Short mmCIF file of C-alpha atoms in Angstrom, two decimals:
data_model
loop_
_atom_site.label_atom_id
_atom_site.label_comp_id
_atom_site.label_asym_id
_atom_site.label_seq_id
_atom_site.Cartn_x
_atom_site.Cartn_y
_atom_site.Cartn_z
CA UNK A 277 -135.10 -20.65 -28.97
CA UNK A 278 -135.21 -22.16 -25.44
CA UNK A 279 -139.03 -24.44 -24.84
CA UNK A 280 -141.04 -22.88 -22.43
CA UNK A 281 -141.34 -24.45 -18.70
CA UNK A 282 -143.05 -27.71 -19.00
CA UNK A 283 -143.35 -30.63 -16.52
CA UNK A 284 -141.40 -34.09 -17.54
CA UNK A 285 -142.13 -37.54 -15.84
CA UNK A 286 -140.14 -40.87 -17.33
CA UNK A 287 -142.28 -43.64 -17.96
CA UNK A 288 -140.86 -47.21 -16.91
CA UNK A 289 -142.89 -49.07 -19.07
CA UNK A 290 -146.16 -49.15 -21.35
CA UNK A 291 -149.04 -49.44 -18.27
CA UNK A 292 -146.66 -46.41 -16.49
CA UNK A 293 -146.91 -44.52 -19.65
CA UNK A 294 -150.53 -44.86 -19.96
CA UNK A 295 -151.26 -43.42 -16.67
CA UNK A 296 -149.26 -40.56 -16.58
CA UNK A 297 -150.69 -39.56 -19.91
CA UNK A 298 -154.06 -40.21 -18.45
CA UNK A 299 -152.83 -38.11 -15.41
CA UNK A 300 -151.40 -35.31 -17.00
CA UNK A 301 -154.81 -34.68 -19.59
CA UNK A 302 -154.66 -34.80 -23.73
CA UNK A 303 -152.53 -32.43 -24.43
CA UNK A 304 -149.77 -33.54 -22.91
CA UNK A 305 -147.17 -35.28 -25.12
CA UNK A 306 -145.06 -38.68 -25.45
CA UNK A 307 -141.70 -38.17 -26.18
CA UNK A 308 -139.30 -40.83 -27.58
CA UNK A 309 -135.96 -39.52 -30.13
CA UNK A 310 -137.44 -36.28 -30.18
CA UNK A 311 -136.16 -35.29 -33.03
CA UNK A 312 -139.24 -33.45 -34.68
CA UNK A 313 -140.46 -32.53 -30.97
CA UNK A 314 -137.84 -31.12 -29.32
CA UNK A 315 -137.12 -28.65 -32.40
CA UNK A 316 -141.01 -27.81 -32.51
CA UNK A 317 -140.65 -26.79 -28.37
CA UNK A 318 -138.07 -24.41 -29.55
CA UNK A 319 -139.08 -22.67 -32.05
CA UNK A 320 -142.66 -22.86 -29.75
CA UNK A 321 -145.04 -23.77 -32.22
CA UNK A 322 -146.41 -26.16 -29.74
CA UNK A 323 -147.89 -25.28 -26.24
CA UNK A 324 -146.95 -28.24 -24.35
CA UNK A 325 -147.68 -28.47 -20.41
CA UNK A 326 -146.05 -31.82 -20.01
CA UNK A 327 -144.03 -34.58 -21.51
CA UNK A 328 -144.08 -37.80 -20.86
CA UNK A 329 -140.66 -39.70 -21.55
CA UNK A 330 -141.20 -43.55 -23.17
CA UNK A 331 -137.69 -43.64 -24.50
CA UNK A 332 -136.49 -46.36 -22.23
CA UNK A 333 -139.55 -48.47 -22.26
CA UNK A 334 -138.02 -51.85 -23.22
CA UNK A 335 -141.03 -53.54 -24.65
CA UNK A 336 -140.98 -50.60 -27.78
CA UNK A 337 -136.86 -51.57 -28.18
CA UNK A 338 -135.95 -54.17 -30.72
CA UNK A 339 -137.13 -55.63 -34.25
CA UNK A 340 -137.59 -59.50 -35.42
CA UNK A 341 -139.12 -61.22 -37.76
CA UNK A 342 -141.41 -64.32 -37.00
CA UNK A 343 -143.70 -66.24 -39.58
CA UNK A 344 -143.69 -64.18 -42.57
CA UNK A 345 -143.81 -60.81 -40.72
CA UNK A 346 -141.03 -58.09 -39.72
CA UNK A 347 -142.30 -56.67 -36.63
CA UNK A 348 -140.03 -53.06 -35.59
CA UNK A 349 -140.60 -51.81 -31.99
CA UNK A 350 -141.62 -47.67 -32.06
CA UNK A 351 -138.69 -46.71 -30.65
CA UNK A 352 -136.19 -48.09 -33.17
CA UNK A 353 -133.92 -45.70 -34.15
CA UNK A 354 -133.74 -44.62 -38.11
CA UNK A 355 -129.69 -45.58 -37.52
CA UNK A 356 -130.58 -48.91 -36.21
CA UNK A 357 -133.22 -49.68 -39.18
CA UNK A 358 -130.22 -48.67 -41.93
CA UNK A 359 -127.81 -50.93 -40.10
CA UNK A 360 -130.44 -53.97 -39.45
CA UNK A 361 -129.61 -57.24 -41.08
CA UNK A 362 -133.09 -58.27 -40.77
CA UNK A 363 -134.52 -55.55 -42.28
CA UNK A 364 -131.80 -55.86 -44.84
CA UNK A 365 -133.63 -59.12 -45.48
CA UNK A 366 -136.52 -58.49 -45.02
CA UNK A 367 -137.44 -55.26 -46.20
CA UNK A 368 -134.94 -53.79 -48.45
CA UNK A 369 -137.15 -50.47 -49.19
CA UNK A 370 -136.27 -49.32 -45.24
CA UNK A 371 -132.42 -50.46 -45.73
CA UNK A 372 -132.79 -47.99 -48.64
CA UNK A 373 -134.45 -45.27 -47.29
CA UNK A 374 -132.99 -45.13 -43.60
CA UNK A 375 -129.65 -43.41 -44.93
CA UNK A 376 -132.47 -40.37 -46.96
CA UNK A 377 -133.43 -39.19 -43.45
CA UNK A 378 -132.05 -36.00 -42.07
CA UNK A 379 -128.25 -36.72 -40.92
CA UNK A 380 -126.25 -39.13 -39.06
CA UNK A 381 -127.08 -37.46 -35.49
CA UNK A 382 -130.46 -36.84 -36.09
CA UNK A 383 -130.44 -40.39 -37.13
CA UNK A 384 -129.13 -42.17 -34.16
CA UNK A 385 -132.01 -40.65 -32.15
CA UNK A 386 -134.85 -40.15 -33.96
CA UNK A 387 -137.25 -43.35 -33.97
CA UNK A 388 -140.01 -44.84 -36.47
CA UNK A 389 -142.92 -44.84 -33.73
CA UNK A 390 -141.98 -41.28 -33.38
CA UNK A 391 -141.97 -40.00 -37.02
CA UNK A 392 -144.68 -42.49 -37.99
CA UNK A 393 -147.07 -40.77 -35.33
CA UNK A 394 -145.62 -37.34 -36.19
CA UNK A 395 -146.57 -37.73 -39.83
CA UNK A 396 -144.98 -35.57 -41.75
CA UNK A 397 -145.95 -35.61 -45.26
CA UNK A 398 -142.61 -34.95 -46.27
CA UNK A 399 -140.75 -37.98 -44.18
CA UNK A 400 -139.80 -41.00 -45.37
CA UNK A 401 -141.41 -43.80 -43.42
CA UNK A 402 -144.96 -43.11 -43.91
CA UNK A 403 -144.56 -43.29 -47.16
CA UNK A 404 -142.40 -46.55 -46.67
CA UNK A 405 -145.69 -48.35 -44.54
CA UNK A 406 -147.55 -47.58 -47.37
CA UNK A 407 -145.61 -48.75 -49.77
CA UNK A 408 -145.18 -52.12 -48.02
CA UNK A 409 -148.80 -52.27 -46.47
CA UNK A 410 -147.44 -52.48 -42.82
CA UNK A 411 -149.70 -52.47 -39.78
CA UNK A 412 -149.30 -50.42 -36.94
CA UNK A 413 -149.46 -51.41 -33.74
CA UNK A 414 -150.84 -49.12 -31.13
CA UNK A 415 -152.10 -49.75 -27.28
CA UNK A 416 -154.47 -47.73 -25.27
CA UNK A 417 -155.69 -48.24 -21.25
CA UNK A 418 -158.50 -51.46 -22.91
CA UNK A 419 -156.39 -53.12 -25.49
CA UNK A 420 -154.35 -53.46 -28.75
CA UNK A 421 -155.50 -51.44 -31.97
CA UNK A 422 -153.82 -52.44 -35.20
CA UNK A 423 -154.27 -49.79 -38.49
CA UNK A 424 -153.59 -50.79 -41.61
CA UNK A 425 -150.85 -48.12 -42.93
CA UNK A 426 -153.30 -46.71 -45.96
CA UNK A 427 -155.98 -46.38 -43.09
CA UNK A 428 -153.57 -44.51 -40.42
CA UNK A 429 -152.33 -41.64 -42.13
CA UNK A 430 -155.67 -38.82 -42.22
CA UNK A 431 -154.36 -35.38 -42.92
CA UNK A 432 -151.40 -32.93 -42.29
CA UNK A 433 -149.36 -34.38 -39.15
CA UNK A 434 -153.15 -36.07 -38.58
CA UNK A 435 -153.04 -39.93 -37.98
CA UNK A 436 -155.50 -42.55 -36.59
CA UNK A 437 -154.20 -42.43 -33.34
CA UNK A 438 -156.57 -41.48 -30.39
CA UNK A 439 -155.69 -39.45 -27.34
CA UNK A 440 -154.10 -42.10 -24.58
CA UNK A 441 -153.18 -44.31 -27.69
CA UNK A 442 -149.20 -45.34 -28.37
CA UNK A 443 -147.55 -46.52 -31.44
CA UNK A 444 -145.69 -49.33 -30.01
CA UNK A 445 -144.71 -51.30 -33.12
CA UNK A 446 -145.32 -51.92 -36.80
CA UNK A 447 -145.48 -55.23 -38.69
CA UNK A 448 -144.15 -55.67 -42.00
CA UNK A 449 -144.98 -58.60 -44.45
CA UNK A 450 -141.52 -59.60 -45.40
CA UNK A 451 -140.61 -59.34 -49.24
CA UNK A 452 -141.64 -62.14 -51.21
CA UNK A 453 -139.45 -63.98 -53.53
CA UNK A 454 -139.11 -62.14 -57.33
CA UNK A 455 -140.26 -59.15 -55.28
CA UNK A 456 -138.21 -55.27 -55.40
CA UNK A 457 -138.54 -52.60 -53.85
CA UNK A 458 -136.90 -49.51 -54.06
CA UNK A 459 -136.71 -45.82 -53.04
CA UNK A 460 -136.35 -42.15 -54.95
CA UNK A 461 -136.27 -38.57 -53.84
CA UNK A 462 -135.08 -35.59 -54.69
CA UNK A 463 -133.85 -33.25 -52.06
CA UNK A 464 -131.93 -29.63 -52.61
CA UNK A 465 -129.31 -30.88 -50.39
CA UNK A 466 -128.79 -34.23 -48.97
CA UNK A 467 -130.61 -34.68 -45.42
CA UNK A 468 -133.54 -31.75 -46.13
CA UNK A 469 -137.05 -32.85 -46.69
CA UNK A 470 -137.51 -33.81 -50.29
CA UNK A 471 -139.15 -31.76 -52.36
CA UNK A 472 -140.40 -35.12 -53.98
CA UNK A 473 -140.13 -38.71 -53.35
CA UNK A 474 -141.16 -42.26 -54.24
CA UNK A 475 -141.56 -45.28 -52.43
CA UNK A 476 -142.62 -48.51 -54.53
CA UNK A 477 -142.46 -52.06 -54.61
CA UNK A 478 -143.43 -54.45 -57.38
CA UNK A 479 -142.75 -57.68 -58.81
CA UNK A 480 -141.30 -57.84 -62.44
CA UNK A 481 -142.88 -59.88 -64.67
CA UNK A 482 -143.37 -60.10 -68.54
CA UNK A 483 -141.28 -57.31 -69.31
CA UNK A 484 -143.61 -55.55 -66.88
CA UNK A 485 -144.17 -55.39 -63.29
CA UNK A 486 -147.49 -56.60 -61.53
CA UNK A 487 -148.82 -55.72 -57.82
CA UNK A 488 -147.26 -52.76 -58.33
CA UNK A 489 -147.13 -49.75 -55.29
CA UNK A 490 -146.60 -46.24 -55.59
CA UNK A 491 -146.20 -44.53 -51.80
CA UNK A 492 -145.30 -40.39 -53.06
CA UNK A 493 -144.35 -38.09 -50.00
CA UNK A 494 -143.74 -34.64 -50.22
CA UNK A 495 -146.37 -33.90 -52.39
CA UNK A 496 -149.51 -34.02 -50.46
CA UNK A 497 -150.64 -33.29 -47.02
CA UNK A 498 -150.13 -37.09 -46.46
CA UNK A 499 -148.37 -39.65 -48.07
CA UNK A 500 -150.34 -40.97 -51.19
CA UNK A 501 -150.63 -44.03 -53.28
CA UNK A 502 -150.94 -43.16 -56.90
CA UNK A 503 -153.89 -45.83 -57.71
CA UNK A 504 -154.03 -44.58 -60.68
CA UNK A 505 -150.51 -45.02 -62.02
CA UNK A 506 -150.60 -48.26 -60.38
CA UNK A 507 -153.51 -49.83 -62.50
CA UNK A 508 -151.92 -48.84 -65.32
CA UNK A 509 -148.47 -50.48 -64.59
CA UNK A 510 -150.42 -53.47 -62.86
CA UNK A 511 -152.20 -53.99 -66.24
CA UNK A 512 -148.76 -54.11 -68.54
CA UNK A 513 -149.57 -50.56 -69.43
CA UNK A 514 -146.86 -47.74 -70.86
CA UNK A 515 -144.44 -45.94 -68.30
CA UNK A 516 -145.75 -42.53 -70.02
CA UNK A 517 -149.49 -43.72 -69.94
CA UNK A 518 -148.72 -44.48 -65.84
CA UNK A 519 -146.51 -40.62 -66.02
CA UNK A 520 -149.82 -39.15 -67.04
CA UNK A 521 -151.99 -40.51 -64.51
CA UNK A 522 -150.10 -38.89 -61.96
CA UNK A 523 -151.89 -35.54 -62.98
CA UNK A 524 -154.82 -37.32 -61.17
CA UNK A 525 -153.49 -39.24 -58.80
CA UNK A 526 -151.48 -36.30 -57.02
CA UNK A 527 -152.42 -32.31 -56.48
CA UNK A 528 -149.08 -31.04 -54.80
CA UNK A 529 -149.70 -27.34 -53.83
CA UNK A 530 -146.68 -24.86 -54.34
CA UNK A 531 -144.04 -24.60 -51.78
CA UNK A 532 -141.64 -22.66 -50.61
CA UNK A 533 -139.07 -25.21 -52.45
CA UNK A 534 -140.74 -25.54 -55.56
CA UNK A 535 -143.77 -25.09 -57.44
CA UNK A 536 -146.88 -27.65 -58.05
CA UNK A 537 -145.75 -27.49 -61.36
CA UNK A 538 -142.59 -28.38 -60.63
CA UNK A 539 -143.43 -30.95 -57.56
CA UNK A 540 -145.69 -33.02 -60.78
CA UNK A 541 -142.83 -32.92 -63.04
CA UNK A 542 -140.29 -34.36 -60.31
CA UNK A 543 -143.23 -37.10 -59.78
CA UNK A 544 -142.82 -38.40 -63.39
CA UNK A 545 -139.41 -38.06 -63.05
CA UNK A 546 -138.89 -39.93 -59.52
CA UNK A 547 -141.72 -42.95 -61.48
CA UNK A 548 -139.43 -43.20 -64.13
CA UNK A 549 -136.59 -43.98 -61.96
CA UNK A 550 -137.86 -46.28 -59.59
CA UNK A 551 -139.80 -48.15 -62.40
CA UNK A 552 -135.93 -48.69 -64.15
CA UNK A 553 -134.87 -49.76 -59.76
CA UNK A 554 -137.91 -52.08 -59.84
CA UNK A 555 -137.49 -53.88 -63.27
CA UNK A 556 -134.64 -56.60 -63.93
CA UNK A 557 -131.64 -54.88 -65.67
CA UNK A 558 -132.13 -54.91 -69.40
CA UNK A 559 -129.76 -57.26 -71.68
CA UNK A 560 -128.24 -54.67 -73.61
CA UNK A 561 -126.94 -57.97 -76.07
CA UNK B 13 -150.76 -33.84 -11.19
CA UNK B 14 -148.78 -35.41 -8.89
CA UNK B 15 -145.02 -35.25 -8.13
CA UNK B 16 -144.47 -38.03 -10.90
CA UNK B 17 -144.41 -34.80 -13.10
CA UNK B 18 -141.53 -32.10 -12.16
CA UNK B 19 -140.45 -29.11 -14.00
CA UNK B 20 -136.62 -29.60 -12.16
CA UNK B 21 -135.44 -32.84 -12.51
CA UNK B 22 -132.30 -34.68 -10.65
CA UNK B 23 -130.12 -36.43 -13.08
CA UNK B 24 -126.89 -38.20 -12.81
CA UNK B 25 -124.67 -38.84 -15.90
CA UNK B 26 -121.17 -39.19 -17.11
CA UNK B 27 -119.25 -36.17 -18.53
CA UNK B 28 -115.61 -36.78 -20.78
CA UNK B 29 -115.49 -39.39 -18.43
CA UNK B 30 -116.67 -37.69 -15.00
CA UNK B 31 -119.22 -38.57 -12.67
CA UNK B 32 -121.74 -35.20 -12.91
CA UNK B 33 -124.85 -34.79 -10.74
CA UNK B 34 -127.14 -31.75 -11.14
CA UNK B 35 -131.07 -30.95 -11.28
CA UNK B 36 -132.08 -29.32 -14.60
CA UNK B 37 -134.92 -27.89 -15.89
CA UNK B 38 -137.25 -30.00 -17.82
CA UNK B 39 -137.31 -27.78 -21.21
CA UNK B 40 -133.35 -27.82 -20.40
CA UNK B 41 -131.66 -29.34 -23.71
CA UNK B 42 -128.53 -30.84 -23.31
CA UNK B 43 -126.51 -28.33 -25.35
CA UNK B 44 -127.40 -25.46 -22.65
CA UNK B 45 -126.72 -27.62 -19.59
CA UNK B 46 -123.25 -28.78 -21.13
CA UNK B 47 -122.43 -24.78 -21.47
CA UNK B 48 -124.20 -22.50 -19.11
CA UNK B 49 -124.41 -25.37 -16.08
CA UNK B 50 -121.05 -27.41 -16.51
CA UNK B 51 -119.15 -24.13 -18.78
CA UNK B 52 -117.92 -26.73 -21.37
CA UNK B 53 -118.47 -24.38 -24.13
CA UNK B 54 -116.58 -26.10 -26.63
CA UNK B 55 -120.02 -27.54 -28.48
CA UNK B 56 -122.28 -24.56 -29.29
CA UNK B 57 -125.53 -23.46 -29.69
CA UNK B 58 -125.89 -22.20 -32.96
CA UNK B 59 -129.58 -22.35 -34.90
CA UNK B 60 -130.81 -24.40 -31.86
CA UNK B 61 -133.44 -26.75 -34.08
CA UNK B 62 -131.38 -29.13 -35.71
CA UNK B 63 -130.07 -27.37 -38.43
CA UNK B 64 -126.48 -26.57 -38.65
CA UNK B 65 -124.71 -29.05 -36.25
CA UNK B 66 -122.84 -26.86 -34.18
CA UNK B 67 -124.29 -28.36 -31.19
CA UNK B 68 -122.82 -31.99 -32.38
CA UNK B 69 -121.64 -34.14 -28.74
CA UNK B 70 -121.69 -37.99 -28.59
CA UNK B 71 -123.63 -39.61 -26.13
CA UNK B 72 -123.52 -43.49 -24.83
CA UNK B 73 -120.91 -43.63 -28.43
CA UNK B 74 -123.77 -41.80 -30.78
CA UNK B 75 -123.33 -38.60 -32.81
CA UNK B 76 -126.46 -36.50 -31.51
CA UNK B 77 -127.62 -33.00 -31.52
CA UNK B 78 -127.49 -31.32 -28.44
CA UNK B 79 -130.06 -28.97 -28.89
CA UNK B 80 -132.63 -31.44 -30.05
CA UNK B 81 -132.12 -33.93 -26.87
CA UNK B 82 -133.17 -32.79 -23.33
CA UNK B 83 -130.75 -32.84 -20.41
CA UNK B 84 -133.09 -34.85 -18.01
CA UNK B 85 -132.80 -37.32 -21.51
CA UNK B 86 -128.83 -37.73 -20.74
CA UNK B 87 -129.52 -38.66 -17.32
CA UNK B 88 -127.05 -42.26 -16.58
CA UNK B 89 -125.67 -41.38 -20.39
CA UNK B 90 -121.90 -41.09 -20.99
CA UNK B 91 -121.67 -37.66 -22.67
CA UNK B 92 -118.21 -36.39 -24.88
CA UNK B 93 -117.98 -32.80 -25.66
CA UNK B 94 -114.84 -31.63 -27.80
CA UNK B 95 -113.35 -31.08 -24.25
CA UNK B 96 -112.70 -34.60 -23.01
CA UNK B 97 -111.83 -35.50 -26.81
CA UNK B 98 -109.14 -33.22 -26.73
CA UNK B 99 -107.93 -34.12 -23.23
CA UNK B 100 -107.73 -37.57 -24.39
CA UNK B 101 -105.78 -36.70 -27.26
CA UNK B 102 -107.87 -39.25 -29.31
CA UNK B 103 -108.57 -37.14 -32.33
CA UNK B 104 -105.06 -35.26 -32.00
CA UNK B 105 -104.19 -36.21 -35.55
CA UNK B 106 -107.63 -34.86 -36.95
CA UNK B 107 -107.21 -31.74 -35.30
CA UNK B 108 -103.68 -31.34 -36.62
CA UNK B 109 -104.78 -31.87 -40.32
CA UNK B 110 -108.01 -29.42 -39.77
CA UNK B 111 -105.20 -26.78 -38.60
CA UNK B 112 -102.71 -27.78 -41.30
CA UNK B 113 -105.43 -27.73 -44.09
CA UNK B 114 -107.22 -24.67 -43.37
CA UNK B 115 -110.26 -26.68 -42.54
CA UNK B 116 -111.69 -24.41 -40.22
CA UNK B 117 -111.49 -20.14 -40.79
CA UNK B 118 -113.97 -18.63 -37.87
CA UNK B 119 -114.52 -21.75 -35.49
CA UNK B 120 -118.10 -21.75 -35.09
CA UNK B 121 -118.60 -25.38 -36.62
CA UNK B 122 -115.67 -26.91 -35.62
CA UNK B 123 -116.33 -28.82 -32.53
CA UNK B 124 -119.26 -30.03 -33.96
CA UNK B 125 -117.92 -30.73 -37.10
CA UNK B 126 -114.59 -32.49 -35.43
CA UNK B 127 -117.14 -34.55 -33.71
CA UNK B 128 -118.95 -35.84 -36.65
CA UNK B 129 -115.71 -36.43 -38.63
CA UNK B 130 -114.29 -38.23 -35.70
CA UNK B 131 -118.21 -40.59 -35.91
CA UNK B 132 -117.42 -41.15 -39.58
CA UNK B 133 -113.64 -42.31 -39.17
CA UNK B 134 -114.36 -44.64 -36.04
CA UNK B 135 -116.52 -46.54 -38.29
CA UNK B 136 -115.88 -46.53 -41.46
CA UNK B 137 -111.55 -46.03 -41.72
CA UNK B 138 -111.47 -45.12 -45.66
CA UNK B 139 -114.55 -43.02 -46.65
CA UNK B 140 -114.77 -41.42 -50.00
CA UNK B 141 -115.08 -38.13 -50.54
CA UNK B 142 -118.83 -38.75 -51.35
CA UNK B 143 -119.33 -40.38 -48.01
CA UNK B 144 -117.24 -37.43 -46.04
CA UNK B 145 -119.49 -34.92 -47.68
CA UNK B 146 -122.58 -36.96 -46.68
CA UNK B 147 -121.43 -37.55 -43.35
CA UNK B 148 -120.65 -34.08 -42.71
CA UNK B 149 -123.98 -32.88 -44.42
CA UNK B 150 -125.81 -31.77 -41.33
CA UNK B 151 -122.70 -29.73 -39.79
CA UNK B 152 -122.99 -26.55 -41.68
CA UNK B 153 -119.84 -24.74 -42.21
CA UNK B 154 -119.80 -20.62 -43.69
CA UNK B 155 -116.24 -20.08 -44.03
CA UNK B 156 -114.36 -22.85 -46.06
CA UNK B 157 -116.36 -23.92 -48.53
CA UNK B 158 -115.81 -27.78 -47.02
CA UNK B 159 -112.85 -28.35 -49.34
CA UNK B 160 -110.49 -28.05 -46.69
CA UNK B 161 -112.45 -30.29 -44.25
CA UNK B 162 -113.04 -33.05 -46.85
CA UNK B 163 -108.93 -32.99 -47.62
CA UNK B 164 -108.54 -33.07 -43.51
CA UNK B 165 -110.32 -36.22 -43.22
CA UNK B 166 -109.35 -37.71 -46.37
CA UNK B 167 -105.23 -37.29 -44.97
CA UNK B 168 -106.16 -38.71 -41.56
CA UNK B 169 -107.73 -41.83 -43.11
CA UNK B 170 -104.59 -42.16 -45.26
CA UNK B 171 -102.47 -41.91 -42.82
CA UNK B 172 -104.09 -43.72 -40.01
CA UNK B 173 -104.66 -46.72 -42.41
CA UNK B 174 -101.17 -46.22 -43.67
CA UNK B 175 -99.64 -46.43 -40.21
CA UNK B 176 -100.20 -50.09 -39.27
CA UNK B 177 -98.75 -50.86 -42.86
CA UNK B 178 -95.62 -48.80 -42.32
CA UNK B 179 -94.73 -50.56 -38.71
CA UNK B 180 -95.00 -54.51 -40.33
#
């Protein structure tokens, strides 16, 4: 349970951290929080020769919002999202969903950049970017790439990013007015993966709700918008019409938690409740 | 690769409130270097990926785990292991009502469990019992069933909010 001997530099800032990755080859590896990292060279599922530290790179520190977008530097912590006034504002779903990740001292070091690029199927904040089309921000040695969040998630812990690429930010449209957002998952016990979850936004109107986004994690090698169930809801159609498309829109594969016939259930379930977050309360008059 | 990359690095950091120099191995994480190089062996290393919480220190005034963040990571930090909190006396009264409510049985997850409880209090001085249990989610505890520990914070809120009350 110890990692096995590996060579650390600390980069000072971006440029630095470029050219010690480019120094020490491909497979050596960034680390920021380390949250998912440091447990992986553990356990020693990963055979990692060197690792280069970008936690105290300032220009990744901070968040702020500036005409109409909410940009969050990678290596802002999951603690600091919850507790963010801006984001508060700006973004409600991560305000929401920052308390669902792991536990309080996992949370004070673990960063988006880091669990964005790790992409877990299972985490939260993938399924967040998707959920509020976010861009993310990433640098390499000749310039600034920026992904579109449905573009930068490929495949189990796959993303967009190339070799000598960082995540240094993401850039969030803030929420527009009449807009909600809201997150559901269920877990076994609070602060494990969820066996399901929901990320969504939408914007009530009619009795309905219009623009409507479904981000699911947990059951997929990826996070996944349901298109399906979204078309539905986008065109005034029934909740249980919407329920049904899931069977489409998602293929969860059993687990050791539960099975896909259990993981499509707890899909329905986890629509129905964030439809009932997303949708003015009822008069009940 | 050049000597930018080391697998021993030098590091210099604050320990319950001493100045501590060393060079650690790279892979070192900071739950071994607190134990086998300083012998402060108060925190410990239990499932060693996160899990159970055992490993629980603060560092620079943050909950972490100590098995999940690297020594040469610490370096200029200001680290507290159950050690210098006890010194200082500053979670006497939560220690008193862990021993008074049967709040601990083997030991194992206390220090790491003391630590988070102390987090929670510091910054929020009248959790529920909802928000105990949810703060104290990711310290895993075999013997008491968390009962006991949920009562022992629940009295040292009471009575630390009570005691600025009782002396107006």
């Amino acid at each position: 349970m110890k990692p096995a001997p590996l060579a650390y530099a600390r980069a000072s800032d971006l440029g630095h951290a470029l050219a010690l990755w480019r120094e020490a080859g491909p497979d050596a590896r960034l680390i920021a929080g380390g949250q998912s990292l440091v447990a992986g060279l553990n356990l020693r599922l990963a055979d990692v020769p060197a690792l280069i530290d970008i936690s105290r790179i300032e220009s990744l520190c901070g968040l702020g919002c500036e005409g109409g977008t909410l940009r969050i530097g990678a290596l802002t912590t999951h603690a600091e999202i919850g507790r963010s006034e801006p984001v508060a504002r700006h973004a409600p779903l991560l305000t929401e969903a920052a308390p669902l990740i792991a536990h309080p001292a996992i949370r004070t070091r673990g960063t988006l950049g880091g669990s964005l690029a790790y992409a877990d199927p299972a985490a939260e904040w993938p399924a967040c970017m998707l959920a509020l089309d976010a861009v993310i921000v990433v640098q390499s040695e000749t310039g600034e790439r920026r992904i579109p969040a449905a573009d930068f998630f490929l495949g189990l812990f796959e993303t967009a990013l190339q070799p000598f690429e960082i995540l240094v930010a993401v850039e969030i449209p803030v929420i527009a007015a009449g807009r909600r957002q809201a997150i559901r998952e269920l877990a076994r016990r609070s602060g494990d993966y969820a066996m399901a979850g929901l990320a969504a936004a939408g914007t009530p109107s009619d009795g309905g709700l219009r623009d409507v986004t479904l981000a699911y994690f947990g059951l997929g090698s990826t996070a996944i918008l349901a298109a399906g169930a979204m078309r539905i809801l986008d065109q005034g159609g029934d909740l249980e019409d919407a329920c049904a498309a899931l069977d489409d829109d998602l293929d969860p594969a059993d687990d050791l938690q539960a099975s896909a016939t259990m993981k499509r259930h707890l899909a329905k379930v986890l629509l129905r409740r964030v439809v009932a977050a997303l949708s003015p309360v009822m008069s009940t008059a | 690769m050049t000597t930018a990359f080391s697998e021993s690095v030098g590091i210099a950091l604050r320990v319950n409130g001493e100045p501590v120099s060393a060079r650690v191995e790279a892979r070192r994480h900071l739950i071994d270097f607190l134990r086998l190089d300083l012998g402060l062996t108060g925190a410990h290393a239990g499932c060693e990926h996160g899990v159970c919480g055992a490993c629980t220190v603060q560092v620079d005034g943050l909950i972490v785990r100590g098995c999940l963040m690297l020594a040469v990571q610490a370096d200029g930090c200001d680290v507290w292991t159950i050690e210098g909190q006890s010194d200082t006396g500053a979670i006497r009264d939560l220690q008193d009502a862990f021993i008074a409510r049967n709040a601990l049985q083997c030991g194992f997850c206390t220090p790491g469990m003391l630590a988070a409880c102390a987090d929670l209090l510091a910054h929020d001085p009248a959790p529920s019992r909802a928000v105990i249990r949810e703060h104290i989610s990711g310290n895993y505890c075999r013997c008491t069933g968390y009962e006991a520990i949920v009562d022992a914070v629940e009295q040292v809120a009471a009575r630390r909010g009570a005691s600025p009350r009782a002396a107006e």
